[in-house]
Short mmCIF file of C-alpha atoms and ligand atoms in Angstrom, two decimals:
data_model
loop_
_atom_site.label_atom_id
_atom_site.label_comp_id
_atom_site.label_asym_id
_atom_site.label_seq_id
_atom_site.Cartn_x
_atom_site.Cartn_y
_atom_site.Cartn_z
CA MET Z 1270 -0.18 -0.10 -0.07
CA PRO Z 1271 1.52 3.52 -1.03
CA MET Z 1272 2.13 5.86 2.37
CA GLU Z 1273 -0.08 7.97 3.81
CA ILE Z 1274 0.95 11.24 4.54
CA SER Z 1275 0.16 13.69 6.90
CA LEU Z 1276 0.11 17.94 6.20
CA PHE Z 1277 -0.28 19.88 9.08
CA ARG Z 1278 1.45 24.01 9.84
CA CYS Z 1279 3.41 24.66 12.98
CA ARG Z 1280 4.54 27.23 14.60
CA THR Z 1281 4.27 29.60 12.25
CA ASP Z 1282 5.09 28.95 8.39
CA ASN Z 1283 6.44 25.69 9.21
CA PHE Z 1284 4.67 21.65 7.82
CA GLY Z 1285 4.55 19.42 9.94
CA LEU Z 1286 5.38 15.79 7.90
CA LEU Z 1287 3.91 12.95 9.41
CA VAL Z 1288 4.48 9.69 7.10
CA HIS Z 1289 2.50 6.16 8.03
CA ASP Z 1290 3.20 2.71 6.27
CA PRO Z 1291 -0.56 0.98 6.75
CA ASP Z 1292 1.68 -2.58 6.61
CA SER Z 1293 3.60 -1.98 9.05
CA GLY Z 1294 2.50 1.22 11.56
CA LEU Z 1295 5.25 2.33 11.44
CA THR Z 1296 5.06 6.36 11.65
CA ALA Z 1297 7.46 8.50 10.65
CA SER Z 1298 7.91 12.54 11.44
CA ILE Z 1299 9.51 14.72 8.72
CA ASP Z 1300 12.32 17.04 11.01
CA SER Z 1301 10.05 18.00 14.53
CA PRO Z 1302 9.65 21.60 14.72
CA ASP Z 1303 6.93 21.12 17.31
CA GLY Z 1304 6.27 18.18 19.80
CA GLU Z 1305 3.58 19.41 20.56
CA THR Z 1306 1.93 20.20 17.35
CA ILE Z 1307 3.02 17.13 16.30
CA CYS Z 1308 1.67 14.99 19.49
CA ALA Z 1309 -1.29 16.07 18.24
CA GLU Z 1310 -1.29 15.29 15.07
CA LEU Z 1311 -0.14 11.70 16.24
CA ASP Z 1312 -2.85 11.66 18.35
CA ARG Z 1313 -6.05 12.71 16.03
CA LEU Z 1314 -4.95 9.83 13.26
CA ASN Z 1315 -4.05 7.53 15.56
CA TRP Z 1316 -0.34 7.41 14.93
CA LYS Z 1317 2.96 6.67 17.04
CA LEU Z 1318 5.55 7.66 15.77
CA SER Z 1319 9.30 5.46 15.69
CA HIS Z 1320 11.30 7.19 13.43
CA ILE Z 1321 12.43 11.50 12.44
CA PHE Z 1322 14.49 12.34 10.23
CA ASN Z 1323 15.94 15.77 10.06
CA THR Z 1324 17.17 17.85 7.03
CA HIS Z 1325 19.34 19.79 9.07
CA HIS Z 1326 20.47 21.34 12.07
CA HIS Z 1327 18.30 25.09 12.26
CA TYR Z 1328 16.17 25.48 15.50
CA ASP Z 1329 13.14 25.16 13.69
CA HIS Z 1330 13.99 22.04 12.54
CA VAL Z 1331 14.52 20.01 15.40
CA PRO Z 1332 13.92 20.91 18.36
CA GLY Z 1333 10.72 18.41 19.43
CA ASN Z 1334 13.57 15.06 18.41
CA GLU Z 1335 14.53 15.31 21.80
CA MET Z 1336 10.76 15.46 23.61
CA LEU Z 1337 9.50 13.50 20.93
CA LYS Z 1338 11.93 10.21 22.05
CA GLN Z 1339 11.27 10.75 26.32
CA ARG Z 1340 7.41 9.92 25.25
CA THR Z 1341 7.86 6.91 21.99
CA GLY Z 1342 10.87 6.32 21.82
CA CYS Z 1343 11.90 7.38 18.00
CA LEU Z 1344 13.86 6.24 16.34
CA ILE Z 1345 15.97 9.07 15.58
CA VAL Z 1346 17.78 9.45 11.60
CA GLY Z 1347 20.02 12.51 10.01
CA SER Z 1348 23.08 12.49 7.99
CA LYS Z 1349 26.45 11.75 9.87
CA LYS Z 1350 27.84 15.39 8.07
CA ASP Z 1351 25.58 17.20 11.25
CA ALA Z 1352 25.74 14.41 12.98
CA CYS Z 1353 27.33 16.80 16.24
CA ARG Z 1354 23.79 19.23 15.19
CA ILE Z 1355 21.58 17.12 15.11
CA PRO Z 1356 19.63 16.36 19.11
CA GLY Z 1357 19.84 13.04 19.79
CA ILE Z 1358 21.05 10.87 16.84
CA ASP Z 1359 20.39 6.85 16.52
CA VAL Z 1360 21.07 6.94 12.66
CA GLN Z 1361 23.27 8.44 11.10
CA LEU Z 1362 23.32 8.35 7.23
CA GLN Z 1363 26.58 9.62 4.18
CA ASP Z 1364 25.01 10.47 1.15
CA GLY Z 1365 23.08 7.68 -1.51
CA GLU Z 1366 22.47 5.28 2.12
CA SER Z 1367 19.28 3.56 2.67
CA PHE Z 1368 17.50 3.22 5.18
CA PRO Z 1369 14.32 1.02 5.55
CA PHE Z 1370 11.22 2.40 7.30
CA GLY Z 1371 8.61 -0.52 6.49
CA SER Z 1372 8.01 -1.38 3.47
CA GLY Z 1373 9.64 0.93 2.05
CA THR Z 1374 13.37 2.37 2.63
CA LEU Z 1375 13.58 6.54 2.90
CA THR Z 1376 17.46 7.12 0.38
CA LEU Z 1377 19.61 10.34 2.17
CA LEU Z 1378 21.21 12.19 -0.77
CA GLU Z 1379 23.91 15.21 0.71
CA THR Z 1380 21.95 18.80 0.22
CA PRO Z 1381 24.58 21.13 0.60
CA GLY Z 1382 24.09 25.21 0.86
CA HIS Z 1383 21.33 26.81 3.34
CA THR Z 1384 23.72 25.03 5.47
CA LEU Z 1385 26.64 22.96 5.43
CA GLY Z 1386 24.56 19.28 6.42
CA SER Z 1387 21.21 19.89 5.09
CA VAL Z 1388 20.07 16.92 3.61
CA CYS Z 1389 16.91 15.63 1.62
CA TYR Z 1390 15.09 12.77 1.60
CA PHE Z 1391 13.57 10.71 -1.04
CA LEU Z 1392 11.23 8.06 0.01
CA GLN Z 1393 10.89 4.65 -2.11
CA PRO Z 1394 8.67 3.04 -3.76
CA ASP Z 1395 6.37 6.25 -3.41
CA LYS Z 1396 8.68 8.46 -4.77
CA ILE Z 1397 7.97 11.09 -2.84
CA LEU Z 1398 11.06 13.63 -2.29
CA PHE Z 1399 11.29 15.68 1.54
CA THR Z 1400 13.95 18.79 1.23
CA GLY Z 1401 13.91 20.86 3.75
CA ASP Z 1402 14.32 23.99 3.23
CA THR Z 1403 16.78 23.42 0.39
CA LEU Z 1404 13.77 23.68 -2.06
CA PHE Z 1405 10.33 25.49 -1.46
CA SER Z 1406 8.18 25.47 -4.78
CA LEU Z 1407 9.16 28.22 -6.29
CA GLY Z 1408 13.03 29.01 -3.89
CA CYS Z 1409 15.23 27.21 -2.14
CA GLY Z 1410 16.35 28.33 1.21
CA ARG Z 1411 19.04 30.95 2.01
CA MET Z 1412 22.37 29.33 1.77
CA PHE Z 1413 23.68 30.37 4.99
CA GLU Z 1414 26.03 28.68 5.21
CA GLY Z 1415 26.84 27.82 1.74
CA THR Z 1416 28.43 29.20 -2.34
CA LYS Z 1417 26.37 29.45 -5.02
CA GLU Z 1418 28.45 26.82 -6.89
CA VAL Z 1419 27.99 24.44 -3.82
CA MET Z 1420 23.62 24.18 -3.37
CA TRP Z 1421 23.54 24.80 -7.25
CA GLN Z 1422 24.94 21.52 -6.70
CA SER Z 1423 22.39 20.56 -4.77
CA MET Z 1424 20.18 21.54 -6.85
CA GLN Z 1425 20.58 19.55 -10.08
CA LYS Z 1426 21.16 16.53 -7.65
CA ILE Z 1427 17.10 17.28 -6.99
CA MET Z 1428 16.83 17.44 -11.24
CA ALA Z 1429 18.05 14.40 -12.19
CA LEU Z 1430 15.09 12.26 -9.63
CA PRO Z 1431 12.10 11.32 -11.86
CA ASP Z 1432 9.87 14.19 -13.66
CA GLU Z 1433 7.03 13.08 -11.45
CA THR Z 1434 8.37 12.83 -7.96
CA GLN Z 1435 6.30 14.74 -5.31
CA ILE Z 1436 8.08 16.70 -3.28
CA TYR Z 1437 7.28 18.09 0.25
CA CYS Z 1438 9.76 21.48 2.30
CA GLY Z 1439 9.97 22.70 5.08
CA HIS Z 1440 7.95 25.88 4.92
CA GLU Z 1441 5.20 28.17 3.85
CA TYR Z 1442 6.29 30.42 1.39
CA THR Z 1443 4.95 29.76 -2.03
CA LEU Z 1444 2.18 32.86 -2.57
CA SER Z 1445 5.67 35.28 -1.66
CA ASN Z 1446 7.85 33.09 -3.43
CA ALA Z 1447 5.06 32.76 -6.85
CA GLU Z 1448 5.45 36.57 -6.70
CA PHE Z 1449 9.12 36.80 -6.97
CA ALA Z 1450 9.58 34.55 -9.30
CA LEU Z 1451 7.26 36.42 -11.10
CA GLU Z 1452 9.62 39.53 -11.22
CA ILE Z 1453 12.06 37.61 -12.99
CA GLU Z 1454 10.72 35.65 -15.58
CA PRO Z 1455 7.62 37.58 -16.15
CA GLY Z 1456 6.96 36.00 -19.38
CA ASN Z 1457 5.81 31.98 -18.44
CA ARG Z 1458 3.70 30.60 -18.92
CA ALA Z 1459 3.29 27.42 -16.50
CA LEU Z 1460 4.13 30.01 -13.93
CA GLN Z 1461 1.21 32.02 -14.72
CA LYS Z 1462 -0.43 29.78 -13.73
CA ARG Z 1463 0.94 28.01 -10.90
CA ALA Z 1464 0.62 30.79 -9.64
CA GLU Z 1465 -2.53 31.06 -9.59
CA GLU Z 1466 -3.44 28.10 -8.60
CA VAL Z 1467 -0.67 28.95 -5.15
CA ARG Z 1468 -3.29 32.16 -5.45
CA GLN Z 1469 -6.70 30.49 -5.22
CA LEU Z 1470 -4.97 27.12 -2.59
CA CYS Z 1471 -3.72 30.68 -0.02
CA ARG Z 1472 -7.04 31.97 -1.02
CA GLU Z 1473 -8.91 29.09 0.65
CA GLY Z 1474 -6.24 28.19 3.75
CA ARG Z 1475 -5.28 25.02 1.65
CA HIS Z 1476 -1.90 23.79 1.32
CA THR Z 1477 0.36 24.96 -1.75
CA LEU Z 1478 2.78 21.36 -1.02
CA PRO Z 1479 3.19 19.31 -2.40
CA VAL Z 1480 3.87 20.22 -5.72
CA SER Z 1481 5.73 17.45 -9.03
CA LEU Z 1482 9.44 17.60 -9.58
CA ALA Z 1483 8.56 18.70 -13.06
CA LEU Z 1484 6.65 21.49 -12.79
CA GLU Z 1485 9.10 22.90 -10.22
CA LYS Z 1486 11.59 22.53 -12.98
CA ALA Z 1487 9.28 23.89 -15.12
CA THR Z 1488 7.70 27.37 -12.42
CA ASN Z 1489 10.91 27.60 -10.46
CA PRO Z 1490 13.40 30.32 -11.48
CA PHE Z 1491 15.78 28.71 -8.98
CA LEU Z 1492 15.86 25.92 -11.51
CA ARG Z 1493 16.49 27.55 -14.00
CA PRO Z 1494 19.28 30.11 -14.13
CA HIS Z 1495 19.34 28.92 -18.09
CA SER Z 1496 15.85 30.67 -18.74
CA ALA Z 1497 17.44 32.80 -21.02
CA GLU Z 1498 13.85 35.15 -19.72
CA ILE Z 1499 16.20 35.52 -16.39
CA GLN Z 1500 19.20 35.75 -17.59
CA LYS Z 1501 17.72 38.88 -20.03
CA TYR Z 1502 17.21 40.33 -16.72
CA PHE Z 1503 19.92 39.99 -13.95
CA GLY Z 1504 22.52 40.94 -17.44
CA LEU Z 1505 24.10 37.85 -17.72
CA GLU Z 1506 23.51 35.80 -21.17
CA ASP Z 1507 27.50 35.15 -20.68
CA ALA Z 1508 27.11 33.51 -17.31
CA GLY Z 1509 27.43 30.38 -15.63
CA GLU Z 1510 24.98 28.52 -13.97
CA ALA Z 1511 25.98 28.75 -10.34
CA ASP Z 1512 26.29 32.52 -11.28
CA ILE Z 1513 22.73 33.34 -12.85
CA PHE Z 1514 21.67 31.87 -9.68
CA GLY Z 1515 23.53 32.72 -7.84
CA ALA Z 1516 22.47 36.48 -8.62
CA MET Z 1517 18.84 35.61 -7.56
CA ARG Z 1518 19.73 33.75 -4.45
CA GLU Z 1519 21.02 37.54 -3.56
CA LEU Z 1520 18.57 39.42 -5.29
CA LYS Z 1521 15.74 37.41 -3.67
CA ASN Z 1522 17.71 37.93 -0.40
CA SER Z 1523 16.82 42.09 -0.05
CA PHE Z 1524 13.17 41.74 -1.64
ZN1 ZN G 2544 16.71 25.71 8.70
FE1 FE G 2545 13.69 26.60 8.06
#
């Protein structure tokens, strides 16, 4: 049976994310933005937490780790590179290593840039990618620790996954990301359509995630440094993709 996913708000704009395997009864939380809210959602669904998979060490992604581990005895999985910054970590994975989760597996992909230890998890066979703060819908995370070259490489790593991959990220930033994307690539028809859909979803108080990788490749400017319209906006027609990516990220910081 396919995995069941519960997506809900935590803190202000973080997503809580539970993944439930109906075959084994296991339930994983992607990050732990708020232990109490996650417990309430587990109770509502009558799911028992068995794992936490952390995407990175930031204060809004790990604060529930220790409380949830104490209450549920769950196993905490994270990146070996960031083990010293992930509270309560039990299992350390390196790039490309998979961890069994009920009838599926989660494969850790090192995607540095937002932080040096940032990772994504690819859930198979469901083809679902959890991107934390590395990739958002229509945007990407700030480069707190990585360089534009490093983060652009991480974007390319994500783009190499199957187009039908469904993406869940760490924050509901899609509406404001859409404004920035439209500013620098106003002629992109797929983007115009997605922006309209996002406005409608937000008006209805609904989440804008998940989104397919194919749609992100067509609409997310941070995956589109090859776009002639974006290159022209920045006056960077002859620049390399990492430089165009870097220029976008820099402008977004002050947008
Ligand atoms: Zn973060
Ligand atoms: Fe965050």
